[in-house]
Short mmCIF file of C-alpha atoms and ligand atoms in Angstrom, two decimals:
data_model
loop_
_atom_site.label_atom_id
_atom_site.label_comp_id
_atom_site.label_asym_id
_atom_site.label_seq_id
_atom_site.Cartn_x
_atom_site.Cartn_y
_atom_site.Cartn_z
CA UNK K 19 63.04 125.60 117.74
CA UNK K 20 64.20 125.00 114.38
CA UNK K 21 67.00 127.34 114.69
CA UNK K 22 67.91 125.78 117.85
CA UNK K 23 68.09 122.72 116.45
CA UNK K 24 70.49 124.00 113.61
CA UNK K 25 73.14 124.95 115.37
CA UNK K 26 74.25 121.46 116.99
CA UNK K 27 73.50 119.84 113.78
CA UNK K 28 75.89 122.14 112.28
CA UNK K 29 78.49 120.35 114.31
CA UNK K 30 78.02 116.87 114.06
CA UNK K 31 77.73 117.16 110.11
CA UNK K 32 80.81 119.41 110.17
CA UNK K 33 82.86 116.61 112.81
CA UNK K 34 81.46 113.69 110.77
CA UNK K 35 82.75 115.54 107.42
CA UNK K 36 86.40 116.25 109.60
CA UNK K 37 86.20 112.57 109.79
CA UNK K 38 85.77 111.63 106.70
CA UNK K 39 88.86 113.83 105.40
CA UNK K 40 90.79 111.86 108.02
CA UNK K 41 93.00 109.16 106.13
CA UNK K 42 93.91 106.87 109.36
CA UNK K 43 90.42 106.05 108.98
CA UNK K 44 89.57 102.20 108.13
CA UNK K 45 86.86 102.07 104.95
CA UNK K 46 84.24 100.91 107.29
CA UNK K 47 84.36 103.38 109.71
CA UNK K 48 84.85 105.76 107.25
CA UNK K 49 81.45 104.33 105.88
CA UNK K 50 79.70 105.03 109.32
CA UNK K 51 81.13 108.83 108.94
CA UNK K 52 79.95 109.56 105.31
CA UNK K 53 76.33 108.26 106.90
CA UNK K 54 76.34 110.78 109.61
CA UNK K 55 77.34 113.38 107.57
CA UNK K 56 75.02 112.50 104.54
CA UNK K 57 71.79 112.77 107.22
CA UNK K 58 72.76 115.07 109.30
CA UNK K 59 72.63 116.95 106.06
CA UNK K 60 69.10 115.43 105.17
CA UNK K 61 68.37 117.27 108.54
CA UNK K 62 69.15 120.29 107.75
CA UNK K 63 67.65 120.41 104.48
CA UNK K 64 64.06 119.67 106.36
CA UNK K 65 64.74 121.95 109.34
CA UNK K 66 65.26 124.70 106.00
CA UNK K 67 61.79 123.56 105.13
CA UNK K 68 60.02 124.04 107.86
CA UNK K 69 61.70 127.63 108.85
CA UNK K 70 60.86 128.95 105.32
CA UNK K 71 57.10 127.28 105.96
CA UNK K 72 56.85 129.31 108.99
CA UNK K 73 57.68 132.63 107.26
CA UNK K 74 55.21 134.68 105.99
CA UNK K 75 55.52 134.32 102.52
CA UNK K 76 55.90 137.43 100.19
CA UNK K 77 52.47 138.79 99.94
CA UNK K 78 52.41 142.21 97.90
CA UNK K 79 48.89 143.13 98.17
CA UNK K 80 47.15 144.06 95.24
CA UNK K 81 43.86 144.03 93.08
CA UNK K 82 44.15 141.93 89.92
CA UNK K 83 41.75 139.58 87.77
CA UNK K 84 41.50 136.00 88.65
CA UNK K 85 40.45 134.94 85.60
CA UNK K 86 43.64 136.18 83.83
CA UNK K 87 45.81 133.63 86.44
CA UNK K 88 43.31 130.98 86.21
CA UNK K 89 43.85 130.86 82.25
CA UNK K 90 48.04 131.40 82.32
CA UNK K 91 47.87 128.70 84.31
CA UNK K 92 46.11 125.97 82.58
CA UNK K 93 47.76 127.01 79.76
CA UNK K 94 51.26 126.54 81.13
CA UNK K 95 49.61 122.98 83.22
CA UNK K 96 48.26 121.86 79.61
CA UNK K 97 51.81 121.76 77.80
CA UNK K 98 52.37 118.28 78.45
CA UNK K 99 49.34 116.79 79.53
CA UNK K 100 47.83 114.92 76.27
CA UNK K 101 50.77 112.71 76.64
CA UNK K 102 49.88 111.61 79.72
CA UNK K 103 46.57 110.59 79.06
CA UNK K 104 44.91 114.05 80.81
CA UNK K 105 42.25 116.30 79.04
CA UNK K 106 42.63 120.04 80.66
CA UNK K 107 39.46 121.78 80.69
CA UNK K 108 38.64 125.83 81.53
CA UNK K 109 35.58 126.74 82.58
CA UNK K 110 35.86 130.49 83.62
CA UNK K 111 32.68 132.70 83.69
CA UNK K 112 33.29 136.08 81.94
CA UNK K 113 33.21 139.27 83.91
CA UNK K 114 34.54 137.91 87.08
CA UNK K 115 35.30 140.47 90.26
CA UNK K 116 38.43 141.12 90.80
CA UNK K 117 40.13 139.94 93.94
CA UNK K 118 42.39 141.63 96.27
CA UNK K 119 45.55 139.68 96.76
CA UNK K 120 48.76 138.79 95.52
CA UNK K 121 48.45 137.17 91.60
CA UNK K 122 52.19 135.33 91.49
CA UNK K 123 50.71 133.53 94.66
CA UNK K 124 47.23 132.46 94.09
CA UNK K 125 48.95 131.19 90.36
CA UNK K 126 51.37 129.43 92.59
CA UNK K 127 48.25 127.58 94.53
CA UNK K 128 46.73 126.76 91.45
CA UNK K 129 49.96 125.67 90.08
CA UNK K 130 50.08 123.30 92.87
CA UNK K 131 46.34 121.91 92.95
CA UNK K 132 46.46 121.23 89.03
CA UNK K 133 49.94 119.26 89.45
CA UNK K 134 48.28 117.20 92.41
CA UNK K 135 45.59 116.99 90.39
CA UNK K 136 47.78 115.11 87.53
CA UNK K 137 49.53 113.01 90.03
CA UNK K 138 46.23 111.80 90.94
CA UNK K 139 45.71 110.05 87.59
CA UNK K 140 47.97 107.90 86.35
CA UNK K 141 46.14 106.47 83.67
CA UNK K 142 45.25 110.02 82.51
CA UNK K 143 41.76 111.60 82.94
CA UNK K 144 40.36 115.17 83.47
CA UNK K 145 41.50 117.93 84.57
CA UNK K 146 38.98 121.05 84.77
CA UNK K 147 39.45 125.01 86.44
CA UNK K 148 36.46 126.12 87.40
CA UNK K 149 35.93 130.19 88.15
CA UNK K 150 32.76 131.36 88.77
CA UNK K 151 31.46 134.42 90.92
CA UNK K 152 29.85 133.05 94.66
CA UNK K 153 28.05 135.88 96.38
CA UNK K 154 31.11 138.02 97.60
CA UNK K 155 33.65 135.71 96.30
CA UNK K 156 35.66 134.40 93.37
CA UNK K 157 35.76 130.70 93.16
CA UNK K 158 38.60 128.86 92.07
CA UNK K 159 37.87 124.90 91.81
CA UNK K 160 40.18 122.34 90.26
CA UNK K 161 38.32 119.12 89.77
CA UNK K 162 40.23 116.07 88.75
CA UNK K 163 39.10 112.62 87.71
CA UNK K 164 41.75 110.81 89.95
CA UNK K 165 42.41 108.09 92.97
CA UNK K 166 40.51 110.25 95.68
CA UNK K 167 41.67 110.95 99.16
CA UNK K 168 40.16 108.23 101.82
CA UNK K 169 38.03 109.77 104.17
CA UNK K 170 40.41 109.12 106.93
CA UNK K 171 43.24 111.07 105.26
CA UNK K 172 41.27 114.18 104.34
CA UNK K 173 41.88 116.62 107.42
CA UNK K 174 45.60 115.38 106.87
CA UNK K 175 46.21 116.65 103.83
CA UNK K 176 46.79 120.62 104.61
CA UNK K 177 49.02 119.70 107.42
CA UNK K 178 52.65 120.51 106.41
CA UNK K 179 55.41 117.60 105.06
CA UNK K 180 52.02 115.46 105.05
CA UNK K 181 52.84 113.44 101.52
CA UNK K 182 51.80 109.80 100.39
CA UNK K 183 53.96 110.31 98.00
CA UNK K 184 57.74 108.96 97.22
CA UNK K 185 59.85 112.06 97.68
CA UNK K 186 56.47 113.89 97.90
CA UNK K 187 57.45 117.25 100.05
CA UNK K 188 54.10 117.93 101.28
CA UNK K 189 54.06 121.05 101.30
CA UNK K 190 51.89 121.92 98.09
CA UNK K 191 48.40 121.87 99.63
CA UNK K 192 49.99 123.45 103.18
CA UNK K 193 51.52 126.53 101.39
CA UNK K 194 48.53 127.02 99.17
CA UNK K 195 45.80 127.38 102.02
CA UNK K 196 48.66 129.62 103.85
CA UNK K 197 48.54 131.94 101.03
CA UNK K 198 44.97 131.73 100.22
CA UNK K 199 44.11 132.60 103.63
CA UNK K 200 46.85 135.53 103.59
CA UNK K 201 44.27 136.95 100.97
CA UNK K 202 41.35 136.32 103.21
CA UNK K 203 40.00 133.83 101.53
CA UNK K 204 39.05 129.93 102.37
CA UNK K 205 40.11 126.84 101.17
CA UNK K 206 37.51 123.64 100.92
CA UNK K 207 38.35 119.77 99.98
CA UNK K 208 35.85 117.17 98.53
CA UNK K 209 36.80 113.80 97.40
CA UNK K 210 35.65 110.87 96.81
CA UNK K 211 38.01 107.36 96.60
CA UNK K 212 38.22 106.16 93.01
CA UNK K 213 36.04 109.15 91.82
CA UNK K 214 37.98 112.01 92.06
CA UNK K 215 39.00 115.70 94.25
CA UNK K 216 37.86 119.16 93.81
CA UNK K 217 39.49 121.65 95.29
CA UNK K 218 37.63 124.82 95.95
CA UNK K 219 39.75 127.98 96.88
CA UNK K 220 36.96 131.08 97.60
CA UNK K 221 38.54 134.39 97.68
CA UNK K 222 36.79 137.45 98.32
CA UNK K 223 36.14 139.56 95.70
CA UNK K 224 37.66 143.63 95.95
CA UNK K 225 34.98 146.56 96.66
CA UNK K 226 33.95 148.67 94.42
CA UNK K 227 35.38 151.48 96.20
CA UNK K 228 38.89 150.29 96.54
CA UNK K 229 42.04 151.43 98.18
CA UNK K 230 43.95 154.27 96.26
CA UNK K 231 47.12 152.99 98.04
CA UNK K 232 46.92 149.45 96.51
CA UNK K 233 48.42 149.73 93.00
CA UNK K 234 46.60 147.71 90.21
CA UNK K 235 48.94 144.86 89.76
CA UNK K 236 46.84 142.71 86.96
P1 ADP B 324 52.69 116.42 97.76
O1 ADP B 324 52.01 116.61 96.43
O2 ADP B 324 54.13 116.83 97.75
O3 ADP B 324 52.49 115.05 98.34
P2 ADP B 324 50.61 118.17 98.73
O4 ADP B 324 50.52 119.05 99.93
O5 ADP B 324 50.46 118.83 97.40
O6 ADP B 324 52.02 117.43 98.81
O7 ADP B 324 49.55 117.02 98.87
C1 ADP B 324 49.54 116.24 100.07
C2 ADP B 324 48.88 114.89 99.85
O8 ADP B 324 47.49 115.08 99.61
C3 ADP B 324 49.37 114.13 98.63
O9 ADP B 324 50.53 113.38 98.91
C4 ADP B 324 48.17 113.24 98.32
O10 ADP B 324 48.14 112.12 99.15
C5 ADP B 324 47.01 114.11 98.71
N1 ADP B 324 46.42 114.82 97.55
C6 ADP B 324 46.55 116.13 97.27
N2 ADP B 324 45.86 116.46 96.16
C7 ADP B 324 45.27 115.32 95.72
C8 ADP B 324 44.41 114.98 94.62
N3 ADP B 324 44.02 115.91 93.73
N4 ADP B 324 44.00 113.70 94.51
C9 ADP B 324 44.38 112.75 95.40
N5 ADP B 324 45.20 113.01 96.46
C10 ADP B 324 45.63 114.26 96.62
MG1 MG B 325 51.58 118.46 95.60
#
């Protein structure tokens, strides 16, 4: 639908910009002109959005070791956060499984839950990743200290372009459970208003007897 919906924006942004170029035009309806064009291209830059959401995204399979992303990425997500006020905590267990999925992507979701997690306390607070093992499963949990999610609001917040925030894109928490559950794994929410969120991503950890095919990636 989205691509159907492309096409005859395509030509009212490329009229409205024919328009515009045309100098027996008055200023004011000129104006009206440079409007059409400006959201018609606003359109397309969501309709862009939602056909790369829809795509599957680019899920090399492999078996690496979580606790090797979980670390990279609080230590990239740290740089930065004294001066807003945020302590960054690790709590990884040693000897975790390993975990059969795609690394670049799960660091990508936890990217994404520790920068939510930031946005989510203004005044500065905590930040912690959590990694433990959880009978056949890795768990990833990033626990912050911040504004909570209502009650009301907390089934919303997977849902693609769902944002409360200004020139939020809504898409963090959407893509992350997409690629979690590319992996096989689950993703859980608990918050609390004024206390805080955890985020709990459970992935399952790879067999012993693993595929020869799938390369060691981490
Ligand atoms: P975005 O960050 O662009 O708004 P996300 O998909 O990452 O998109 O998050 C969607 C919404 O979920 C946010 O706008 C916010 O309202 C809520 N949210 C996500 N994570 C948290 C969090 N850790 N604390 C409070 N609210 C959160
Ligand atoms: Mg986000």
């Amino acid at each position: 639908m989205a691509h159907e919906i492309r096409n005859p924006l395509f030509s009212i942004g490329g009229f409205a910009n024919s328009l515009l170029r045309n100098t027996s035009l008055n200023e004011e309806a000129r104006e009206k002109a440079r409007i059409i064009f400006e959201e018609s291209r606003r359109l397309d830059e969501i309709l862009k959005r939602i056909l790369n959401f829809a795509r599957p995204t680019e899920q090399k399979m492999g078996i690496f070791n979580p606790e090797i992303v979980a670390r990279q990425t609080m230590e990239l997500m740290t740089i930065g956060a004294a001066d807003r006020k945020i302590t960054a905590v690790s709590d990884i267990a040693p000897n975790l499984p390993k975990v059969l999925g795609n690394a670049e992507n799960l660091k990508q979701c936890l990217i994404n839950l520790v920068k939510n997690a930031m946005e989510a306390m203004p005044d500065g607070g905590t930040v912690t990743m959590y990694a433990y093992r959880n009978d056949g499963h890795v768990a990833i949990m990033v626990q912050d200290t911040g504004v909570g999610i209502p009650p009301e609001l907390q089934d919303q917040v997977f849902s693609p372009f769902f944002t409360t925030k200004h020139g939020g894109a809504g898409l963090g928490l959407a893509m992350s459970r997409k690629m979690v559950e590319e992996m096989g794994g689950k993703v859980y929410l608990k918050s609390k208003t004024g206390e805080g969120t955890s985020v709990i991503l459970l992935l399952p950890a790879a067999l012993a007897v693993d595929d020869p095919s799938l390369q060691e990636t981490k």
